[in-house]
PDB file of C-alpha atoms in Angstrom:
ATOM      1  CA  SER G   1     -30.071  47.432  61.831  1.00 34.00           C
ATOM      2  CA  THR G   2     -30.262  46.942  58.084  1.00 35.00           C
ATOM      3  CA  GLU G   3     -31.028  43.261  58.537  1.00 37.00           C
ATOM      4  CA  SER G   4     -33.855  44.047  60.926  1.00 35.00           C
ATOM      5  CA  THR G   5     -35.181  46.650  58.485  1.00 37.00           C
ATOM      6  CA  GLN G   6     -35.203  44.027  55.769  1.00 39.00           C
ATOM      7  CA  GLN G   7     -37.070  41.616  58.012  1.00 38.00           C
ATOM      8  CA  ASN G   8     -39.604  44.287  58.859  1.00 41.00           C
ATOM      9  CA  SER G   9     -40.142  44.862  55.144  1.00 43.00           C
ATOM     10  CA  SER G  10     -40.843  41.219  54.441  1.00 39.00           C
ATOM     11  CA  GLU G  11     -40.936  38.001  56.375  1.00 39.00           C
ATOM     12  CA  ASN G  12     -39.594  36.245  53.284  1.00 42.00           C
ATOM     13  CA  ILE G  13     -36.185  37.922  53.471  1.00 41.00           C
ATOM     14  CA  THR G  14     -33.763  36.319  55.904  1.00 40.00           C
ATOM     15  CA  ASP G  15     -30.730  37.844  57.614  1.00 39.00           C
ATOM     16  CA  ASN G  16     -28.358  36.525  54.962  1.00 45.00           C
ATOM     17  CA  ASP G  17     -30.457  37.242  51.889  1.00 69.00           C
ATOM     18  CA  LYS G  18     -29.911  40.227  49.608  1.00 86.00           C
ATOM     19  CA  VAL G  19     -32.050  41.791  46.924  1.00 95.00           C
ATOM     20  CA  ARG G  20     -30.147  40.914  43.752  1.00 97.00           C
ATOM     21  CA  ILE G  21     -30.187  43.740  41.211  1.00 97.00           C
ATOM     22  CA  THR G  22     -28.742  43.473  37.700  1.00 96.00           C
ATOM     23  CA  ALA G  23     -28.196  46.316  35.246  1.00 92.00           C
ATOM     24  CA  LEU G  24     -26.626  46.721  31.830  1.00 87.00           C
ATOM     25  CA  SER G  25     -23.580  48.936  31.607  1.00 85.00           C
ATOM     26  CA  GLY G  26     -24.827  52.136  29.985  1.00 85.00           C
ATOM     27  CA  PRO G  27     -27.683  54.619  30.421  1.00 86.00           C
ATOM     28  CA  THR G  28     -29.970  52.024  32.022  1.00 84.00           C
ATOM     29  CA  ALA G  29     -27.492  51.703  34.902  1.00 92.00           C
ATOM     30  CA  MET G  30     -26.491  55.365  35.221  1.00 94.00           C
ATOM     31  CA  GLY G  31     -29.624  56.383  37.087  1.00 95.00           C
ATOM     32  CA  MET G  32     -28.907  53.711  39.681  1.00 96.00           C
ATOM     33  CA  THR G  33     -25.406  54.863  40.637  1.00 96.00           C
ATOM     34  CA  LYS G  34     -26.468  57.067  43.555  1.00 96.00           C
ATOM     35  CA  LEU G  35     -28.505  54.178  44.944  1.00 97.00           C
ATOM     36  CA  MET G  36     -25.433  51.965  44.583  1.00 96.00           C
ATOM     37  CA  ALA G  37     -23.372  54.464  46.562  1.00 96.00           C
ATOM     38  CA  ASP G  38     -26.076  54.799  49.225  1.00 95.00           C
ATOM     39  CA  ASN G  39     -26.236  51.023  49.463  1.00 95.00           C
ATOM     40  CA  GLU G  40     -22.513  50.915  50.236  1.00 92.00           C
ATOM     41  CA  SER G  41     -22.780  53.517  52.968  1.00 89.00           C
ATOM     42  CA  GLY G  42     -26.247  52.705  54.284  1.00 81.00           C
ATOM     43  CA  GLY G  43     -26.330  48.952  53.895  1.00 79.00           C
ATOM     44  CA  TYR G  44     -29.739  48.584  52.273  1.00 89.00           C
ATOM     45  CA  GLY G  45     -29.078  44.927  51.564  1.00 91.00           C
ATOM     46  CA  TYR G  46     -28.875  45.276  47.791  1.00 96.00           C
ATOM     47  CA  GLU G  47     -26.423  43.247  45.733  1.00 95.00           C
ATOM     48  CA  PHE G  48     -25.655  44.976  42.439  1.00 95.00           C
ATOM     49  CA  ASN G  49     -24.313  43.277  39.344  1.00 94.00           C
ATOM     50  CA  ILE G  50     -23.389  45.404  36.306  1.00 93.00           C
ATOM     51  CA  VAL G  51     -23.093  43.327  33.136  1.00 91.00           C
ATOM     52  CA  SER G  52     -21.910  44.355  29.681  1.00 83.00           C
ATOM     53  CA  ALA G  53     -24.129  42.245  27.410  1.00 82.00           C
ATOM     54  CA  VAL G  54     -27.878  41.843  27.323  1.00 82.00           C
ATOM     55  CA  ASP G  55     -27.420  38.121  26.655  1.00 85.00           C
ATOM     56  CA  GLU G  56     -26.126  37.762  30.217  1.00 91.00           C
ATOM     57  CA  VAL G  57     -29.352  38.977  31.784  1.00 92.00           C
ATOM     58  CA  SER G  58     -31.974  36.689  30.227  1.00 92.00           C
ATOM     59  CA  PRO G  59     -30.589  33.414  31.656  1.00 94.00           C
ATOM     60  CA  MET G  60     -30.300  35.023  35.090  1.00 95.00           C
ATOM     61  CA  VAL G  61     -33.976  35.994  34.997  1.00 95.00           C
ATOM     62  CA  ILE G  62     -35.155  32.618  33.737  1.00 94.00           C
ATOM     63  CA  LYS G  63     -33.074  30.715  36.314  1.00 94.00           C
ATOM     64  CA  GLY G  64     -34.139  33.025  39.158  1.00 94.00           C
ATOM     65  CA  ASP G  65     -30.588  34.288  39.731  1.00 95.00           C
ATOM     66  CA  THR G  66     -31.632  37.939  39.905  1.00 96.00           C
ATOM     67  CA  ASP G  67     -34.625  39.670  41.496  1.00 97.00           C
ATOM     68  CA  ILE G  68     -34.747  43.155  39.948  1.00 98.00           C
ATOM     69  CA  PHE G  69     -33.164  43.909  36.579  1.00 97.00           C
ATOM     70  CA  CYS G  70     -32.710  46.772  34.121  1.00 95.00           C
ATOM     71  CA  VAL G  71     -33.196  45.629  30.519  1.00 92.00           C
ATOM     72  CA  PRO G  72     -34.247  46.969  27.109  1.00 90.00           C
ATOM     73  CA  ALA G  73     -37.997  47.554  27.031  1.00 92.00           C
ATOM     74  CA  ASN G  74     -38.709  44.933  24.398  1.00 91.00           C
ATOM     75  CA  LEU G  75     -36.630  42.307  26.216  1.00 93.00           C
ATOM     76  CA  ALA G  76     -38.849  42.684  29.281  1.00 95.00           C
ATOM     77  CA  SER G  77     -41.805  41.753  27.071  1.00 97.00           C
ATOM     78  CA  VAL G  78     -39.878  38.844  25.542  1.00 95.00           C
ATOM     79  CA  LEU G  79     -39.045  37.542  29.016  1.00 96.00           C
ATOM     80  CA  TYR G  80     -42.674  37.988  30.108  1.00 97.00           C
ATOM     81  CA  ASN G  81     -43.782  35.752  27.247  1.00 97.00           C
ATOM     82  CA  LYS G  82     -40.946  33.265  27.681  1.00 96.00           C
ATOM     83  CA  THR G  83     -41.685  32.819  31.399  1.00 96.00           C
ATOM     84  CA  GLU G  84     -45.472  32.775  30.862  1.00 95.00           C
ATOM     85  CA  GLY G  85     -46.104  35.995  32.740  1.00 96.00           C
ATOM     86  CA  GLU G  86     -43.483  35.723  35.467  1.00 97.00           C
ATOM     87  CA  VAL G  87     -41.941  39.141  34.725  1.00 97.00           C
ATOM     88  CA  GLN G  88     -43.363  42.544  35.651  1.00 98.00           C
ATOM     89  CA  VAL G  89     -42.174  46.033  34.770  1.00 98.00           C
ATOM     90  CA  LEU G  90     -41.672  48.367  37.721  1.00 98.00           C
ATOM     91  CA  ALA G  91     -40.694  51.531  35.852  1.00 97.00           C
ATOM     92  CA  VAL G  92     -39.538  53.015  32.592  1.00 96.00           C
ATOM     93  CA  ASN G  93     -35.998  54.143  33.369  1.00 95.00           C
ATOM     94  CA  THR G  94     -34.645  55.377  30.034  1.00 92.00           C
ATOM     95  CA  LEU G  95     -36.440  57.095  27.193  1.00 91.00           C
ATOM     96  CA  GLY G  96     -34.864  57.334  23.740  1.00 88.00           C
ATOM     97  CA  VAL G  97     -31.061  57.558  23.670  1.00 89.00           C
ATOM     98  CA  ILE G  98     -30.521  57.003  19.944  1.00 91.00           C
ATOM     99  CA  TYR G  99     -29.196  59.735  17.690  1.00 93.00           C
ATOM    100  CA  ILE G 100     -28.109  60.147  14.082  1.00 94.00           C
ATOM    101  CA  CYS G 101     -24.607  61.596  13.920  1.00 93.00           C
ATOM    102  CA  GLU G 102     -22.790  62.877  10.863  1.00 94.00           C
ATOM    103  CA  ASN G 103     -19.184  63.580  10.028  1.00 89.00           C
ATOM    104  CA  GLY G 104     -20.288  66.789   8.339  1.00 84.00           C
ATOM    105  CA  ASP G 105     -23.507  68.799   8.167  1.00 85.00           C
ATOM    106  CA  SER G 106     -25.543  67.680   5.149  1.00 90.00           C
ATOM    107  CA  VAL G 107     -28.351  66.062   7.179  1.00 92.00           C
ATOM    108  CA  LYS G 108     -30.930  68.477   8.538  1.00 92.00           C
ATOM    109  CA  GLU G 109     -34.065  66.328   8.593  1.00 93.00           C
ATOM    110  CA  ILE G 110     -35.139  62.712   8.129  1.00 94.00           C
ATOM    111  CA  SER G 111     -35.653  63.111   4.369  1.00 94.00           C
ATOM    112  CA  ASP G 112     -31.956  63.980   3.987  1.00 94.00           C
ATOM    113  CA  LEU G 113     -31.071  60.372   4.876  1.00 95.00           C
ATOM    114  CA  LYS G 114     -32.248  59.200   1.445  1.00 94.00           C
ATOM    115  CA  GLY G 115     -29.316  57.874  -0.536  1.00 93.00           C
ATOM    116  CA  LYS G 116     -27.018  57.823   2.481  1.00 93.00           C
ATOM    117  CA  THR G 117     -25.141  54.940   4.057  1.00 94.00           C
ATOM    118  CA  ILE G 118     -25.840  54.693   7.789  1.00 95.00           C
ATOM    119  CA  TYR G 119     -23.552  52.733  10.089  1.00 94.00           C
ATOM    120  CA  ALA G 120     -25.681  51.106  12.767  1.00 93.00           C
ATOM    121  CA  SER G 121     -25.785  48.273  15.275  1.00 87.00           C
ATOM    122  CA  GLY G 122     -28.706  46.542  16.927  1.00 82.00           C
ATOM    123  CA  LYS G 123     -30.082  44.625  13.962  1.00 84.00           C
ATOM    124  CA  GLY G 124     -32.991  42.493  15.103  1.00 77.00           C
ATOM    125  CA  ALA G 125     -33.352  44.605  18.231  1.00 76.00           C
ATOM    126  CA  THR G 126     -34.916  47.889  19.324  1.00 78.00           C
ATOM    127  CA  PRO G 127     -32.545  50.197  17.374  1.00 85.00           C
ATOM    128  CA  GLU G 128     -33.493  48.547  14.066  1.00 88.00           C
ATOM    129  CA  TYR G 129     -37.226  48.587  14.809  1.00 86.00           C
ATOM    130  CA  ALA G 130     -37.136  52.200  15.961  1.00 89.00           C
ATOM    131  CA  LEU G 131     -35.179  53.369  12.925  1.00 92.00           C
ATOM    132  CA  ASN G 132     -37.399  51.444  10.501  1.00 92.00           C
ATOM    133  CA  TYR G 133     -40.554  52.807  12.126  1.00 92.00           C
ATOM    134  CA  ILE G 134     -39.395  56.411  11.913  1.00 94.00           C
ATOM    135  CA  LEU G 135     -38.171  55.991   8.326  1.00 95.00           C
ATOM    136  CA  THR G 136     -41.355  54.321   7.074  1.00 93.00           C
ATOM    137  CA  GLN G 137     -43.575  56.864   8.833  1.00 93.00           C
ATOM    138  CA  ASN G 138     -41.653  59.513   6.874  1.00 95.00           C
ATOM    139  CA  ASP G 139     -42.190  57.678   3.563  1.00 95.00           C
ATOM    140  CA  ILE G 140     -38.648  56.327   3.390  1.00 96.00           C
ATOM    141  CA  ASP G 141     -38.158  52.669   2.498  1.00 95.00           C
ATOM    142  CA  PRO G 142     -35.354  51.269   4.704  1.00 93.00           C
ATOM    143  CA  GLU G 143     -34.612  48.607   2.062  1.00 92.00           C
ATOM    144  CA  LYS G 144     -34.547  50.789  -1.051  1.00 94.00           C
ATOM    145  CA  ASP G 145     -34.051  54.457  -0.201  1.00 96.00           C
ATOM    146  CA  LEU G 146     -30.808  54.185   1.794  1.00 95.00           C
ATOM    147  CA  ASN G 147     -28.128  51.708   2.787  1.00 94.00           C
ATOM    148  CA  ILE G 148     -27.945  50.600   6.415  1.00 95.00           C
ATOM    149  CA  GLU G 149     -24.587  48.962   7.109  1.00 94.00           C
ATOM    150  CA  TRP G 150     -25.103  46.855  10.211  1.00 93.00           C
ATOM    151  CA  LYS G 151     -22.234  46.403  12.652  1.00 90.00           C
ATOM    152  CA  SER G 152     -22.060  43.909  15.491  1.00 84.00           C
ATOM    153  CA  GLU G 153     -21.637  46.516  18.232  1.00 83.00           C
ATOM    154  CA  HIS G 154     -21.802  50.248  18.883  1.00 83.00           C
ATOM    155  CA  ALA G 155     -18.017  50.600  19.128  1.00 84.00           C
ATOM    156  CA  GLU G 156     -17.710  49.406  15.514  1.00 90.00           C
ATOM    157  CA  CYS G 157     -20.201  52.054  14.373  1.00 89.00           C
ATOM    158  CA  LEU G 158     -18.227  54.700  16.198  1.00 88.00           C
ATOM    159  CA  ALA G 159     -14.984  53.551  14.553  1.00 90.00           C
ATOM    160  CA  ALA G 160     -16.604  53.541  11.102  1.00 91.00           C
ATOM    161  CA  LEU G 161     -17.999  57.041  11.624  1.00 90.00           C
ATOM    162  CA  LEU G 162     -14.645  58.413  12.785  1.00 88.00           C
ATOM    163  CA  ALA G 163     -12.905  56.865   9.749  1.00 90.00           C
ATOM    164  CA  ASP G 164     -15.371  58.176   7.151  1.00 89.00           C
ATOM    165  CA  GLU G 165     -15.128  61.896   6.474  1.00 86.00           C
ATOM    166  CA  ASN G 166     -18.687  61.883   5.088  1.00 87.00           C
ATOM    167  CA  GLY G 167     -20.031  59.182   7.394  1.00 90.00           C
ATOM    168  CA  VAL G 168     -23.437  58.938   9.040  1.00 94.00           C
ATOM    169  CA  ALA G 169     -24.115  56.665  12.008  1.00 94.00           C
ATOM    170  CA  MET G 170     -26.936  55.758  14.351  1.00 94.00           C
ATOM    171  CA  LEU G 171     -25.464  55.766  17.841  1.00 90.00           C
ATOM    172  CA  PRO G 172     -26.817  55.635  21.391  1.00 87.00           C
ATOM    173  CA  GLN G 173     -25.494  57.626  24.297  1.00 87.00           C
ATOM    174  CA  PRO G 174     -22.803  57.622  25.617  1.00 85.00           C
ATOM    175  CA  PHE G 175     -21.196  56.666  22.262  1.00 86.00           C
ATOM    176  CA  VAL G 176     -22.556  59.908  20.791  1.00 89.00           C
ATOM    177  CA  THR G 177     -20.602  61.911  23.333  1.00 88.00           C
ATOM    178  CA  SER G 178     -17.493  59.803  22.737  1.00 85.00           C
ATOM    179  CA  ALA G 179     -17.751  60.550  19.011  1.00 87.00           C
ATOM    180  CA  THR G 180     -18.044  64.307  19.442  1.00 88.00           C
ATOM    181  CA  LEU G 181     -15.179  64.360  21.940  1.00 88.00           C
ATOM    182  CA  GLN G 182     -12.902  62.478  19.538  1.00 88.00           C
ATOM    183  CA  ASN G 183     -13.762  64.497  16.440  1.00 88.00           C
ATOM    184  CA  GLU G 184     -15.061  68.067  16.539  1.00 87.00           C
ATOM    185  CA  GLY G 185     -16.388  67.658  13.005  1.00 88.00           C
ATOM    186  CA  ILE G 186     -19.000  65.131  14.112  1.00 91.00           C
ATOM    187  CA  ASN G 187     -22.420  66.630  14.667  1.00 91.00           C
ATOM    188  CA  VAL G 188     -25.575  65.257  16.247  1.00 92.00           C
ATOM    189  CA  VAL G 189     -28.063  65.920  13.468  1.00 93.00           C
ATOM    190  CA  LEU G 190     -31.206  64.015  14.505  1.00 95.00           C
ATOM    191  CA  ASP G 191     -32.626  62.940  17.855  1.00 93.00           C
ATOM    192  CA  LEU G 192     -34.756  59.873  17.146  1.00 93.00           C
ATOM    193  CA  THR G 193     -36.803  60.483  20.301  1.00 91.00           C
ATOM    194  CA  ASN G 194     -37.858  63.862  18.940  1.00 92.00           C
ATOM    195  CA  GLU G 195     -38.532  62.356  15.512  1.00 94.00           C
ATOM    196  CA  TRP G 196     -40.727  59.701  17.148  1.00 92.00           C
ATOM    197  CA  ASP G 197     -42.613  62.347  19.127  1.00 89.00           C
ATOM    198  CA  LYS G 198     -43.298  64.312  15.929  1.00 91.00           C
ATOM    199  CA  LEU G 199     -45.366  61.378  14.682  1.00 90.00           C
ATOM    200  CA  ASP G 200     -47.812  62.086  17.535  1.00 82.00           C
ATOM    201  CA  ASP G 201     -49.282  58.585  17.573  1.00 79.00           C
ATOM    202  CA  GLY G 202     -49.740  58.318  21.337  1.00 76.00           C
ATOM    203  CA  SER G 203     -46.665  56.170  21.889  1.00 80.00           C
ATOM    204  CA  SER G 204     -43.265  57.111  23.270  1.00 83.00           C
ATOM    205  CA  MET G 205     -39.817  55.889  22.338  1.00 90.00           C
ATOM    206  CA  ILE G 206     -38.468  53.877  25.247  1.00 92.00           C
ATOM    207  CA  THR G 207     -35.041  52.341  25.666  1.00 88.00           C
ATOM    208  CA  GLY G 208     -34.958  50.692  29.076  1.00 91.00           C
ATOM    209  CA  VAL G 209     -37.105  49.538  31.959  1.00 95.00           C
ATOM    210  CA  VAL G 210     -36.671  48.215  35.480  1.00 97.00           C
ATOM    211  CA  ALA G 211     -38.358  44.846  35.848  1.00 98.00           C
ATOM    212  CA  VAL G 212     -38.830  42.263  38.569  1.00 98.00           C
ATOM    213  CA  ARG G 213     -39.549  38.562  38.819  1.00 97.00           C
ATOM    214  CA  LYS G 214     -43.237  38.289  39.648  1.00 96.00           C
ATOM    215  CA  GLU G 215     -42.597  35.671  42.327  1.00 96.00           C
ATOM    216  CA  PHE G 216     -40.293  38.109  44.115  1.00 96.00           C
ATOM    217  CA  SER G 217     -42.679  41.079  43.856  1.00 96.00           C
ATOM    218  CA  GLU G 218     -45.612  39.045  45.168  1.00 95.00           C
ATOM    219  CA  LYS G 219     -43.654  37.749  48.156  1.00 95.00           C
ATOM    220  CA  ASN G 220     -41.909  41.057  48.913  1.00 95.00           C
ATOM    221  CA  PRO G 221     -44.160  44.004  47.979  1.00 95.00           C
ATOM    222  CA  ASP G 222     -42.741  46.237  50.711  1.00 95.00           C
ATOM    223  CA  LEU G 223     -39.184  45.637  49.549  1.00 95.00           C
ATOM    224  CA  VAL G 224     -40.150  46.347  45.946  1.00 96.00           C
ATOM    225  CA  ASN G 225     -41.955  49.585  46.808  1.00 96.00           C
ATOM    226  CA  GLU G 226     -39.056  50.652  49.018  1.00 95.00           C
ATOM    227  CA  PHE G 227     -36.649  49.999  46.162  1.00 96.00           C
ATOM    228  CA  LEU G 228     -38.779  52.047  43.762  1.00 96.00           C
ATOM    229  CA  THR G 229     -38.793  55.019  46.131  1.00 96.00           C
ATOM    230  CA  ARG G 230     -35.019  54.857  46.547  1.00 96.00           C
ATOM    231  CA  TYR G 231     -34.504  54.359  42.833  1.00 97.00           C
ATOM    232  CA  ALA G 232     -36.620  57.423  41.986  1.00 97.00           C
ATOM    233  CA  ASP G 233     -34.515  59.460  44.428  1.00 97.00           C
ATOM    234  CA  SER G 234     -31.354  58.163  42.756  1.00 97.00           C
ATOM    235  CA  VAL G 235     -32.575  59.174  39.290  1.00 97.00           C
ATOM    236  CA  GLU G 236     -33.453  62.646  40.535  1.00 97.00           C
ATOM    237  CA  TYR G 237     -29.996  63.001  42.076  1.00 97.00           C
ATOM    238  CA  VAL G 238     -28.206  61.879  38.900  1.00 97.00           C
ATOM    239  CA  ASN G 239     -30.122  64.350  36.738  1.00 97.00           C
ATOM    240  CA  SER G 240     -29.718  67.221  39.208  1.00 97.00           C
ATOM    241  CA  ASN G 241     -26.072  66.644  40.199  1.00 97.00           C
ATOM    242  CA  VAL G 242     -24.430  65.718  36.919  1.00 97.00           C
ATOM    243  CA  SER G 243     -20.791  66.270  37.921  1.00 97.00           C
ATOM    244  CA  GLU G 244     -21.086  64.268  41.121  1.00 97.00           C
ATOM    245  CA  ALA G 245     -23.089  61.547  39.372  1.00 97.00           C
ATOM    246  CA  ALA G 246     -20.475  61.303  36.622  1.00 97.00           C
ATOM    247  CA  VAL G 247     -17.867  60.423  39.234  1.00 97.00           C
ATOM    248  CA  LEU G 248     -20.119  57.613  40.467  1.00 97.00           C
ATOM    249  CA  VAL G 249     -20.701  56.399  36.903  1.00 96.00           C
ATOM    250  CA  GLU G 250     -16.948  55.972  36.507  1.00 95.00           C
ATOM    251  CA  LYS G 251     -16.580  54.481  39.997  1.00 95.00           C
ATOM    252  CA  TYR G 252     -18.951  51.664  39.082  1.00 94.00           C
ATOM    253  CA  GLY G 253     -17.177  50.937  35.808  1.00 91.00           C
ATOM    254  CA  ILE G 254     -19.797  52.185  33.360  1.00 91.00           C
ATOM    255  CA  ILE G 255     -17.915  54.934  31.477  1.00 90.00           C
ATOM    256  CA  LYS G 256     -15.318  57.598  32.217  1.00 92.00           C
ATOM    257  CA  ALA G 257     -16.536  60.547  34.264  1.00 94.00           C
ATOM    258  CA  SER G 258     -15.472  63.025  31.562  1.00 93.00           C
ATOM    259  CA  VAL G 259     -17.763  61.309  29.045  1.00 91.00           C
ATOM    260  CA  ALA G 260     -20.555  60.703  31.564  1.00 93.00           C
ATOM    261  CA  GLU G 261     -20.716  64.377  32.545  1.00 94.00           C
ATOM    262  CA  LYS G 262     -21.504  65.354  28.962  1.00 91.00           C
ATOM    263  CA  ALA G 263     -23.677  62.313  28.247  1.00 91.00           C
ATOM    264  CA  ILE G 264     -26.005  62.243  31.268  1.00 94.00           C
ATOM    265  CA  PRO G 265     -28.105  65.273  30.202  1.00 92.00           C
ATOM    266  CA  GLU G 266     -28.691  63.564  26.827  1.00 89.00           C
ATOM    267  CA  CYS G 267     -29.516  60.097  28.181  1.00 90.00           C
ATOM    268  CA  ASN G 268     -33.183  60.748  29.046  1.00 92.00           C
ATOM    269  CA  ILE G 269     -32.861  58.987  32.408  1.00 95.00           C
ATOM    270  CA  VAL G 270     -36.273  58.836  34.113  1.00 96.00           C
ATOM    271  CA  CYS G 271     -38.313  56.876  36.616  1.00 96.00           C
ATOM    272  CA  VAL G 272     -41.847  56.613  35.268  1.00 94.00           C
ATOM    273  CA  THR G 273     -44.208  54.287  37.127  1.00 95.00           C
ATOM    274  CA  SER G 274     -47.837  53.118  37.362  1.00 93.00           C
ATOM    275  CA  GLY G 275     -50.384  54.384  34.840  1.00 91.00           C
ATOM    276  CA  GLU G 276     -48.050  56.758  33.052  1.00 91.00           C
ATOM    277  CA  MET G 277     -45.565  53.912  32.645  1.00 93.00           C
ATOM    278  CA  LYS G 278     -48.224  51.620  31.210  1.00 93.00           C
ATOM    279  CA  ASN G 279     -49.510  54.161  28.689  1.00 90.00           C
ATOM    280  CA  ALA G 280     -46.062  54.953  27.356  1.00 89.00           C
ATOM    281  CA  LEU G 281     -44.759  51.392  27.343  1.00 94.00           C
ATOM    282  CA  ALA G 282     -47.858  49.685  25.946  1.00 94.00           C
ATOM    283  CA  GLY G 283     -47.921  52.095  23.001  1.00 91.00           C
ATOM    284  CA  TYR G 284     -44.243  51.526  22.299  1.00 93.00           C
ATOM    285  CA  LEU G 285     -44.538  47.728  22.451  1.00 95.00           C
ATOM    286  CA  LYS G 286     -47.532  47.867  20.100  1.00 93.00           C
ATOM    287  CA  VAL G 287     -45.434  49.703  17.514  1.00 91.00           C
ATOM    288  CA  LEU G 288     -42.730  47.047  17.787  1.00 92.00           C
ATOM    289  CA  HIS G 289     -45.272  44.212  17.665  1.00 93.00           C
ATOM    290  CA  ASP G 290     -46.885  45.628  14.534  1.00 90.00           C
ATOM    291  CA  GLN G 291     -43.481  45.616  12.824  1.00 85.00           C
ATOM    292  CA  ASN G 292     -42.341  42.225  14.070  1.00 88.00           C
ATOM    293  CA  PRO G 293     -44.259  40.247  16.727  1.00 94.00           C
ATOM    294  CA  GLN G 294     -41.102  38.376  17.711  1.00 92.00           C
ATOM    295  CA  SER G 295     -39.511  41.660  18.801  1.00 91.00           C
ATOM    296  CA  VAL G 296     -41.762  41.557  21.882  1.00 94.00           C
ATOM    297  CA  GLY G 297     -41.812  37.786  22.291  1.00 95.00           C
ATOM    298  CA  GLY G 298     -44.687  36.948  19.937  1.00 96.00           C
ATOM    299  CA  SER G 299     -47.493  38.881  21.580  1.00 97.00           C
ATOM    300  CA  GLU G 300     -48.069  42.075  23.510  1.00 97.00           C
ATOM    301  CA  PRO G 301     -47.969  41.494  27.293  1.00 97.00           C
ATOM    302  CA  GLY G 302     -51.109  41.386  29.402  1.00 96.00           C
ATOM    303  CA  GLU G 303     -52.274  43.727  32.149  1.00 95.00           C
ATOM    304  CA  ASP G 304     -50.306  41.824  34.798  1.00 96.00           C
ATOM    305  CA  PHE G 305     -47.083  42.935  33.081  1.00 97.00           C
ATOM    306  CA  TYR G 306     -47.451  46.423  34.541  1.00 97.00           C
ATOM    307  CA  TYR G 307     -46.634  46.608  38.251  1.00 96.00           C
ATOM    308  CA  GLY G 308     -48.795  48.889  40.381  1.00 89.00           C
ATOM    309  CA  VAL G 309     -51.465  49.472  37.748  1.00 85.00           C
TER     310      VAL G 309
END
């Protein structure tokens, strides 16, 4: 019956074809876990692939080895430019998940970061651009007023923070929750999403999006719209049923349920589509572009980047 449903949705999908969906292990995949469970029991015809590194996703998109994919917001723009417009964004699925944590309590506001050393990862990517934007908008020079010690991955930042009794680190969820569970002295002192919102410049801090290959969306609009409806339901379930969702997050190998249960409420998991999506995302990408055009692939994406607008 599932196969016939798929054929009813689109003549381009055959009995043996599946909609190939790729997501990064972390908050961008958490909102999808209920849909993954429903797919197992209901047989929607989705084939999920959870990967650990963002570098794994780009080649899959370019080669046409995935249809729908969850990626960092700026990477969607990079891929749009690299494929000459063959990528569209379906939804914003994660708002800001980056926090400043301290092994102590000396940081109360952004200005308190002056003179500090901050352990961070994500140099050359969204975390660096977001941090630099917030610092400069608060009259703090990222090069002169503090020391940012860049690590290759979030786990290294977490280790450095735990080892430094006066340490400060920029961490995303769920690493923030892992830090506070391992050391009660670690406090979340700044939410960079809130700090971004305080600037009131019309943009929003965005971590992840759900995107699609344009060729697939044009051939299979019914399948894409059906997926979006199911995905929105999954996000609502995850946010409303945290304990049950945490079990699914562990089941699909993302993080332990005990960490997920505490992290989910802080992960800003959403499903924002259409005009609201475009307004939030376009403003965010403009901020990144103004800092470094290459962060969004050289230029801001065109109108055809935004699905359903």
